[in-house]
Amino acid sequence: FLSTFTLAVSAGAVLLLPFSIISNEILLSFPQNYYIQWLNGSLIHGLWNLASLFSNLCLFVLMPFAFFFLESEGFAGLKKGIRARILETLVMLILLALLILGIVWVASALIDNDAASMESLYDLWEFYLPYLYSCISLMGCLLLLLCTPVGLSRMFTVMGQLLVKPTILEDLDEQMYIITLEEEAIQRKLNGVSSTVEYQTVELERELEKVKSKKTNLERRKKASAWERNLVYPAVMILLLTETSFSVLLVALNILYLLVDETAMPKGSGGPGIGNASLSTFGFVGAALEIILIFYLMVSSVVGFYSLRFFENFTPRKDDTTMTKIIGNCVSILVLSSALPVMSRTLGITRFDLLGDFGRFNWLGNFYIVLSYNLLFAIMTTLCLVRKFTSAVREELLKALGLDKLHLSNNPRDSETKPSANGHQKTL
């Protein structure tokens, strides 16, 4: 229940920024309409404050409680049960809060040792929690800076796996014949292996599953219509390339704005408010493009997060995910979704001013941090795209130079080349 609530808060934090942008454009288009009088600035401000409050609650209370509750068994001498486990979990949470408070207090004393800074730490609600949440948000923005460029390049591979590729210079009937023969050969070997040899049986079963999955993909490609093969796939690839290029262009323009205009900073101006002025230069069309880019960046960041080698084993799998891993995934998605509005404003994807505790981060007013963030995002995204689209040329150059045996490039296509049933190398 706590994990589900955390995911709901994450979805709310992601959807709130597009909802605010749409609300602003609706109020501009119909300023005197009686039926939209409920849609006003106080509602948007209240929703942003609630999203910030519940994000803090899930991140610092609910998810630690869920983790410690799973690990708790109750103190020695107490009757085992739910109450004993809840008591131990509450004690652990209090100790963890005291530990974090002490660490932040010592860090503040070492970095900024003055009376005003020390007295502000006593104000738990107005200073300490927003300051702590600011640190978490900065970590989330750095994680997005690492995940989003990888996800933007990885999206082409993911969509290529979901869609049917065009059959250019390919004979699907021949490939189906080869994969059927391979499946039959593995099945005969599996039937001939003694049940006592467990290792060989497991290996053959895994190989058979891989062959069956390839056969299923080939059958899907063969049954697909000509429109799906030759029109949908190129259109989706062009759309992904256009969105990625447009996001990099917006970041490049935002870098120029930062260099010439102080109000381009995320904390540069208070903004005109909801319903007073359009947040986009192109009006409703520009707002729609901003919303599409925001959703695209969020999906790309999640794809990039699970594509990183460090978090590769963190990916949830059906019927094979522990509760601890589920809690970790919920926390990760919450951090990414909470940092998405901050990243969108920092990169200049949208001009919507951050409301509530989302806009109280001190590092948003630092020019060098914001400029470095924009530069790193543009450079990393460009490098990931160049590496993605030049991988085939790089592989051919390595083969031409005879360096392909040194494994200088990690190409996922290499995993498709494996020994066949007769011991020879075969590439499908």
XYZ file of C-alpha atoms in Angstrom:
428
model
C 0.000 0.000 0.000
C 2.817 2.453 0.831
C 4.611 1.667 -2.450
C 1.404 2.176 -4.416
C 0.806 5.503 -2.693
C 4.388 6.555 -3.491
C 3.893 5.720 -7.169
C 0.670 7.753 -7.141
C 2.563 10.738 -5.701
C 5.239 10.294 -8.399
C 2.584 10.298 -11.110
C 1.039 13.420 -9.560
C 4.396 15.217 -9.521
C 4.898 14.380 -13.208
C 1.369 15.279 -14.343
C 1.141 18.493 -12.330
C 3.508 20.466 -14.558
C 1.580 19.701 -17.809
C -1.689 20.339 -15.952
C -0.427 23.755 -14.838
C 0.676 24.682 -18.366
C -2.686 23.624 -19.853
C -4.573 25.479 -17.114
C -2.678 28.682 -17.837
C -3.492 28.496 -21.558
C -7.175 27.717 -20.868
C -7.474 30.694 -18.520
C -5.923 32.924 -21.191
C -8.273 31.613 -23.886
C -11.474 31.845 -21.775
C -10.872 34.500 -19.125
C -14.566 35.203 -18.390
C -16.013 31.725 -18.784
C -18.217 30.799 -15.804
C -17.510 27.052 -16.031
C -13.748 27.368 -15.499
C -13.784 29.809 -12.585
C -12.725 26.918 -10.315
C -9.454 26.772 -12.262
C -7.423 29.560 -10.677
C -4.005 30.354 -9.291
C -4.795 29.374 -5.712
C -5.782 25.866 -6.851
C -2.538 25.430 -8.799
C -0.481 26.760 -5.878
C -2.264 24.419 -3.481
C -1.679 21.403 -5.720
C 2.038 22.213 -6.006
C 2.328 22.528 -2.234
C 0.489 19.226 -1.737
C 2.719 17.490 -4.275
C 5.797 18.802 -2.473
C 4.410 17.826 0.935
C 3.529 14.271 -0.087
C 6.867 13.884 -1.875
C 8.644 14.752 1.377
C 6.339 12.437 3.319
C 6.935 9.473 1.024
C 10.652 10.044 0.705
C 11.500 10.602 4.367
C 8.763 8.724 6.248
C 6.713 6.182 4.327
C 9.400 4.451 2.272
C 11.925 4.211 5.158
C 9.088 2.889 7.323
C 8.257 0.242 4.711
C 11.902 -0.846 4.426
C 12.530 -1.043 8.170
C 9.186 -2.785 8.702
C 10.229 -5.544 6.299
C 13.528 -5.990 8.107
C 12.126 -5.762 11.654
C 11.356 -8.728 13.878
C 10.539 -7.011 17.173
C 12.767 -6.296 20.163
C 13.969 -9.167 22.304
C 11.672 -9.867 25.219
C 8.550 -8.527 23.516
C 5.763 -10.656 22.139
C 6.281 -11.266 18.462
C 3.713 -9.665 16.189
C 2.759 -6.597 14.209
C 2.919 -4.248 17.206
C 6.465 -5.301 18.094
C 7.595 -4.819 14.502
C 5.943 -1.387 14.268
C 7.603 -0.347 17.550
C 11.031 -1.382 16.316
C 10.431 0.395 12.998
C 9.447 3.650 14.727
C 12.537 3.518 16.948
C 14.733 2.975 13.871
C 13.090 5.921 12.106
C 13.694 8.219 15.077
C 17.345 7.166 15.262
C 17.735 7.693 11.495
C 16.180 11.171 11.740
C 18.549 12.119 14.576
C 21.501 10.823 12.559
C 20.570 12.847 9.457
C 19.869 15.942 11.580
C 23.283 15.657 13.214
C 25.070 15.191 9.887
C 23.370 18.230 8.327
C 24.025 20.296 11.472
C 27.736 19.466 11.453
C 27.968 20.094 7.698
C 26.254 23.469 8.107
C 28.608 24.385 10.941
C 31.657 23.522 8.836
C 30.462 25.263 5.644
C 28.537 28.288 6.950
C 29.344 28.871 10.602
C 27.301 31.910 11.597
C 24.504 32.556 14.073
C 21.770 32.973 11.444
C 22.607 29.666 9.779
C 22.655 27.783 13.068
C 19.395 29.309 14.263
C 17.684 28.426 10.978
C 18.350 24.748 11.628
C 16.075 24.919 14.652
C 13.207 25.852 12.333
C 12.426 22.294 11.227
C 9.387 22.964 9.038
C 10.346 26.200 7.294
C 14.052 25.589 6.727
C 15.314 22.121 7.557
C 12.899 20.011 5.505
C 13.048 22.280 2.402
C 16.850 22.339 2.706
C 17.004 18.548 2.935
C 14.546 18.215 0.069
C 16.694 20.644 -1.923
C 19.663 18.286 -1.518
C 17.547 15.322 -2.628
C 16.276 17.325 -5.595
C 19.826 18.240 -6.590
C 20.744 14.545 -6.476
C 17.658 13.769 -8.576
C 18.630 16.420 -11.136
C 22.148 14.985 -11.341
C 20.652 11.510 -11.794
C 18.400 12.878 -14.554
C 21.450 14.494 -16.150
C 23.026 11.031 -16.299
C 19.921 9.040 -17.268
C 18.149 11.284 -19.772
C 20.880 11.475 -22.486
C 21.328 7.696 -22.269
C 17.567 7.215 -22.429
C 17.209 9.542 -25.428
C 19.593 7.369 -27.434
C 18.196 4.152 -25.978
C 14.629 5.059 -27.035
C 15.478 4.260 -30.660
C 16.459 0.710 -29.678
C 13.399 0.241 -27.466
C 10.986 1.423 -30.148
C 12.814 -0.754 -32.662
C 12.099 -3.769 -30.466
C 8.418 -2.853 -30.060
C 7.717 -2.018 -33.704
C 8.058 -4.131 -36.847
C 11.075 -3.143 -38.897
C 10.944 -2.880 -42.709
C 11.993 -6.072 -44.518
C 14.630 -4.641 -46.831
C 16.905 -7.231 -48.492
C 15.634 -9.842 -46.046
C 14.040 -13.220 -46.707
C 11.742 -13.932 -43.771
C 10.784 -17.357 -45.116
C 14.402 -18.454 -45.118
C 14.941 -17.129 -41.606
C 11.796 -18.943 -40.418
C 13.089 -22.154 -41.980
C 16.471 -21.787 -40.251
C 14.986 -20.969 -36.858
C 12.556 -23.918 -37.151
C 15.413 -26.299 -37.878
C 17.362 -24.937 -34.931
C 14.351 -25.339 -32.655
C 13.847 -28.943 -33.751
C 17.542 -29.721 -33.256
C 17.531 -28.324 -29.705
C 14.313 -30.195 -28.948
C 15.841 -33.493 -30.122
C 18.940 -32.870 -28.009
C 16.739 -32.053 -25.047
C 14.778 -35.272 -25.474
C 17.993 -37.290 -25.751
C 19.660 -35.820 -22.661
C 19.299 -37.894 -19.520
C 17.298 -36.305 -16.711
C 20.223 -36.872 -14.342
C 22.360 -34.333 -16.217
C 20.636 -31.287 -14.786
C 23.149 -28.692 -15.985
C 22.813 -29.622 -19.678
C 19.014 -29.735 -19.387
C 18.844 -26.224 -17.933
C 21.177 -24.824 -20.591
C 19.213 -26.438 -23.414
C 15.923 -25.166 -21.992
C 17.293 -21.605 -21.857
C 18.547 -21.875 -25.421
C 15.181 -23.250 -26.511
C 13.381 -20.294 -24.915
C 15.620 -17.848 -26.763
C 14.981 -19.615 -30.075
C 11.227 -19.612 -29.452
C 11.262 -15.881 -28.694
C 13.145 -15.215 -31.939
C 10.655 -17.381 -33.803
C 7.774 -15.413 -32.281
C 9.341 -12.141 -33.416
C 9.836 -13.474 -36.922
C 6.218 -14.642 -37.064
C 5.061 -11.202 -35.930
C 7.158 -9.526 -38.603
C 5.826 -11.910 -41.230
C 2.172 -11.298 -40.277
C 2.554 -7.509 -40.143
C 0.987 -5.508 -42.940
C 2.990 -3.533 -45.468
C 1.795 -0.231 -43.918
C 2.993 -1.291 -40.485
C 6.356 -2.428 -41.794
C 7.170 0.355 -44.228
C 5.395 3.399 -42.767
C 4.954 3.160 -38.986
C 8.568 2.305 -38.139
C 10.197 5.130 -40.198
C 7.578 7.624 -38.975
C 8.230 6.773 -35.321
C 12.010 6.950 -35.801
C 11.714 10.362 -37.488
C 9.427 11.554 -34.678
C 11.914 10.441 -32.006
C 14.783 12.120 -33.843
C 12.761 15.322 -34.218
C 11.819 15.450 -30.525
C 15.396 14.761 -29.422
C 16.824 17.388 -31.778
C 14.183 19.914 -30.683
C 15.011 19.361 -26.995
C 18.738 19.871 -27.677
C 17.898 23.028 -29.651
C 15.828 24.392 -26.763
C 18.692 23.744 -24.349
C 21.128 25.516 -26.700
C 18.802 28.536 -26.897
C 18.441 28.512 -23.116
C 22.241 28.656 -22.791
C 22.243 31.800 -24.943
C 19.443 33.304 -22.838
C 21.413 32.589 -19.673
C 24.423 34.432 -21.057
C 22.522 37.574 -22.071
C 19.489 37.747 -19.748
C 19.399 37.343 -15.972
C 15.650 36.598 -15.942
C 16.327 33.313 -17.765
C 17.581 31.887 -14.491
C 15.142 29.460 -12.795
C 15.081 31.837 -9.833
C 15.369 34.991 -11.904
C 11.810 36.241 -11.747
C 8.617 35.555 -9.917
C 6.631 35.197 -13.141
C 3.387 36.822 -14.253
C 1.197 34.289 -12.447
C -1.457 31.861 -13.619
C -3.759 33.161 -16.353
C -1.982 36.512 -16.863
C 0.430 35.739 -19.715
C 1.299 32.827 -21.959
C 4.289 30.767 -20.897
C 5.179 29.915 -24.491
C 6.150 32.138 -27.400
C 3.857 30.230 -29.780
C 0.823 30.177 -27.504
C -1.257 27.022 -27.212
C 0.779 25.168 -29.862
C 4.024 25.912 -28.027
C 2.478 24.786 -24.736
C 1.413 21.502 -26.359
C 4.962 20.973 -27.644
C 6.338 21.665 -24.162
C 4.009 19.056 -22.657
C 5.028 16.465 -25.261
C 8.707 17.154 -24.560
C 8.180 16.893 -20.799
C 6.542 13.473 -21.107
C 9.205 12.387 -23.596
C 11.994 13.411 -21.223
C 10.345 11.554 -18.330
C 9.977 8.326 -20.316
C 13.536 8.671 -21.613
C 14.894 9.231 -18.099
C 13.189 6.064 -16.823
C 14.473 4.068 -19.812
C 17.958 5.488 -19.307
C 17.838 4.758 -15.575
C 17.230 1.058 -16.163
C 19.753 1.013 -19.040
C 22.672 2.065 -16.837
C 24.891 -0.822 -15.805
C 24.769 0.152 -12.159
C 20.949 -0.073 -12.094
C 20.561 -2.869 -14.645
C 19.881 -5.513 -11.994
C 17.413 -3.109 -10.386
C 14.857 -3.633 -13.151
C 11.614 -5.191 -11.855
C 10.653 -8.488 -13.452
C 7.344 -10.274 -13.444
C 7.001 -12.800 -10.587
C 10.681 -12.301 -9.727
C 10.920 -9.025 -7.777
C 11.470 -8.849 -4.039
C 9.606 -6.338 -1.893
C 12.875 -4.568 -1.054
C 13.571 -4.067 -4.760
C 10.012 -2.769 -5.261
C 10.572 -0.180 -2.506
C 13.873 0.839 -4.098
C 12.225 1.261 -7.498
C 9.449 3.387 -5.983
C 11.990 5.650 -4.286
C 14.004 5.989 -7.512
C 10.936 6.896 -9.581
C 9.828 9.371 -6.901
C 13.221 11.106 -6.961
C 13.198 11.262 -10.779
C 9.622 12.558 -10.957
C 10.211 15.149 -8.234
C 13.291 16.450 -10.039
C 11.583 16.533 -13.461
C 9.864 19.957 -12.953
C 13.160 21.400 -11.720
C 15.080 19.958 -14.696
C 12.449 21.191 -17.171
C 12.705 24.738 -15.821
C 16.497 24.646 -15.538
C 16.923 23.476 -19.148
C 14.431 26.018 -20.459
C 11.979 23.372 -21.733
C 9.226 25.392 -20.069
C 9.056 28.897 -18.607
C 6.567 27.872 -15.942
C 7.818 29.147 -12.593
C 8.195 26.464 -9.955
C 5.668 26.821 -7.158
C 5.624 25.545 -3.592
C 8.743 23.956 -2.153
C 9.838 22.983 -5.691
C 11.010 26.567 -6.208
C 12.807 27.112 -2.905
C 16.102 25.502 -3.850
C 19.134 27.685 -3.240
C 21.234 26.142 -6.009
C 18.726 27.328 -8.663
C 20.043 30.856 -8.159
C 23.662 29.904 -8.862
C 24.523 30.958 -12.405
C 27.498 28.631 -12.801
C 25.604 25.536 -11.646
C 22.663 26.213 -13.979
C 24.926 27.023 -16.947
C 27.084 23.928 -16.352
C 23.942 21.789 -16.105
C 22.695 23.036 -19.482
C 26.079 22.593 -21.141
C 26.530 19.068 -19.799
C 23.037 18.039 -20.889
C 23.527 19.351 -24.435
C 27.003 17.815 -24.797
C 26.075 14.419 -23.321
C 22.889 14.127 -25.397
C 24.761 15.005 -28.581
C 27.532 12.512 -27.839
C 25.036 9.729 -27.059
C 23.175 10.360 -30.323
C 26.381 10.485 -32.364
C 27.573 7.267 -30.754
C 24.177 5.661 -31.443
C 23.997 6.536 -35.132
C 27.678 5.892 -35.892
C 27.912 2.503 -34.158
C 27.371 0.557 -37.406
C 30.049 2.564 -39.241
C 32.425 2.151 -36.299
C 31.913 -1.623 -36.300
C 32.651 -1.854 -40.013
C 35.789 0.252 -39.629
C 37.014 -2.006 -36.829
C 36.402 -5.054 -38.994
C 38.204 -3.468 -41.947
C 41.210 -2.681 -39.765
C 41.172 -6.141 -38.211
C 40.527 -4.778 -34.718
C 37.131 -6.422 -34.234
C 38.715 -9.300 -32.275
C 39.952 -6.883 -29.612
C 36.331 -6.185 -28.518
C 36.838 -2.434 -28.546
C 33.119 -1.839 -29.000
C 30.261 -3.260 -26.976
C 27.683 -3.865 -29.655
C 24.480 -5.547 -28.538
C 24.321 -7.304 -31.878
C 27.274 -9.432 -30.849
C 25.015 -11.275 -28.432
C 23.010 -12.575 -31.398
C 26.034 -14.474 -32.690
C 26.302 -17.742 -30.829
C 27.199 -21.376 -31.518
C 24.416 -23.236 -33.254
C 23.373 -26.803 -32.600
C 26.070 -28.233 -34.903
C 28.861 -26.212 -33.266
C 29.310 -23.629 -36.032
C 28.837 -19.886 -35.731
C 25.526 -18.691 -37.107
C 24.113 -15.179 -37.167
C 20.390 -14.670 -37.672
